[in-house]
XYZ file of C-alpha atoms in Angstrom:
86
model
C 0.038 -0.047 -0.021
C 1.362 3.408 -0.934
C 0.890 6.575 0.926
C -1.362 7.894 -1.650
C -3.566 4.758 -1.509
C -3.816 5.000 2.359
C -4.735 8.768 2.482
C -7.063 9.020 -0.504
C -7.985 12.322 -1.274
C -5.186 13.822 0.686
C -2.372 16.190 -0.972
C 0.563 14.174 -2.535
C 3.665 14.269 -0.282
C 7.120 13.643 -1.507
C 8.158 11.471 1.324
C 11.902 11.562 0.161
C 11.751 15.391 0.101
C 10.142 15.384 3.597
C 12.976 12.871 4.965
C 15.758 15.294 3.316
C 14.226 18.388 4.865
C 13.076 17.249 8.284
C 16.231 17.864 10.066
C 16.390 21.644 8.687
C 12.622 21.923 9.843
C 13.618 20.674 13.274
C 16.612 23.032 13.414
C 14.501 25.963 12.376
C 11.901 24.968 15.328
C 14.436 24.771 17.943
C 16.322 27.781 17.065
C 12.972 29.662 16.902
C 12.358 28.443 20.461
C 15.203 30.367 21.904
C 16.020 27.495 24.178
C 19.590 26.258 24.705
C 20.719 22.668 24.268
C 20.620 22.070 28.061
C 17.011 23.573 28.269
C 15.718 21.268 25.146
C 17.387 18.384 27.050
C 15.449 18.999 30.028
C 12.090 19.692 28.408
C 12.170 16.702 25.994
C 14.097 14.113 28.295
C 16.970 13.710 25.955
C 20.683 14.234 26.396
C 22.226 17.458 25.680
C 24.236 16.016 22.653
C 20.785 14.898 21.133
C 19.364 18.444 21.673
C 22.574 19.897 20.142
C 22.084 17.692 17.139
C 18.465 19.077 16.790
C 19.601 22.487 17.101
C 22.568 21.751 14.411
C 20.069 20.211 12.011
C 22.137 16.796 12.069
C 18.960 14.878 13.034
C 15.272 15.682 14.218
C 13.171 14.735 16.927
C 11.461 11.243 16.546
C 8.371 9.553 17.700
C 7.079 10.708 20.952
C 9.221 13.911 20.886
C 7.675 15.114 17.804
C 4.243 13.992 19.075
C 4.851 16.333 22.138
C 5.619 19.202 19.922
C 2.259 18.623 18.047
C 0.419 18.318 21.092
C 1.777 21.149 23.300
C 2.653 23.642 20.402
C 0.157 23.031 17.464
C 1.011 26.473 15.805
C 4.744 25.800 15.799
C 4.153 22.260 14.737
C 2.099 23.552 11.816
C 4.583 26.513 11.024
C 7.867 24.404 11.020
C 6.640 20.709 10.275
C 3.271 21.147 8.454
C 2.687 20.573 4.666
C 3.089 24.280 3.798
C 6.363 24.677 5.910
C 8.532 23.567 3.106
């Protein structure tokens, strides 16, 4: 089953482009938050090194961490991770 088949009627999404731009989206989100790596580590329950990787755009948050952003900061999630954010 393809993405398009599963989400009938939805907008087509280039999943490879999404994967390529995801770390940059995360970097922009966390930089805009104004939090330091130490603060991000505490808020999201990750190591400071992981938080620094997010701030540098090496990787983005996964699983429960991105879900937390979606739940707690809906506007920020839409702005930086939504379909129109690219």
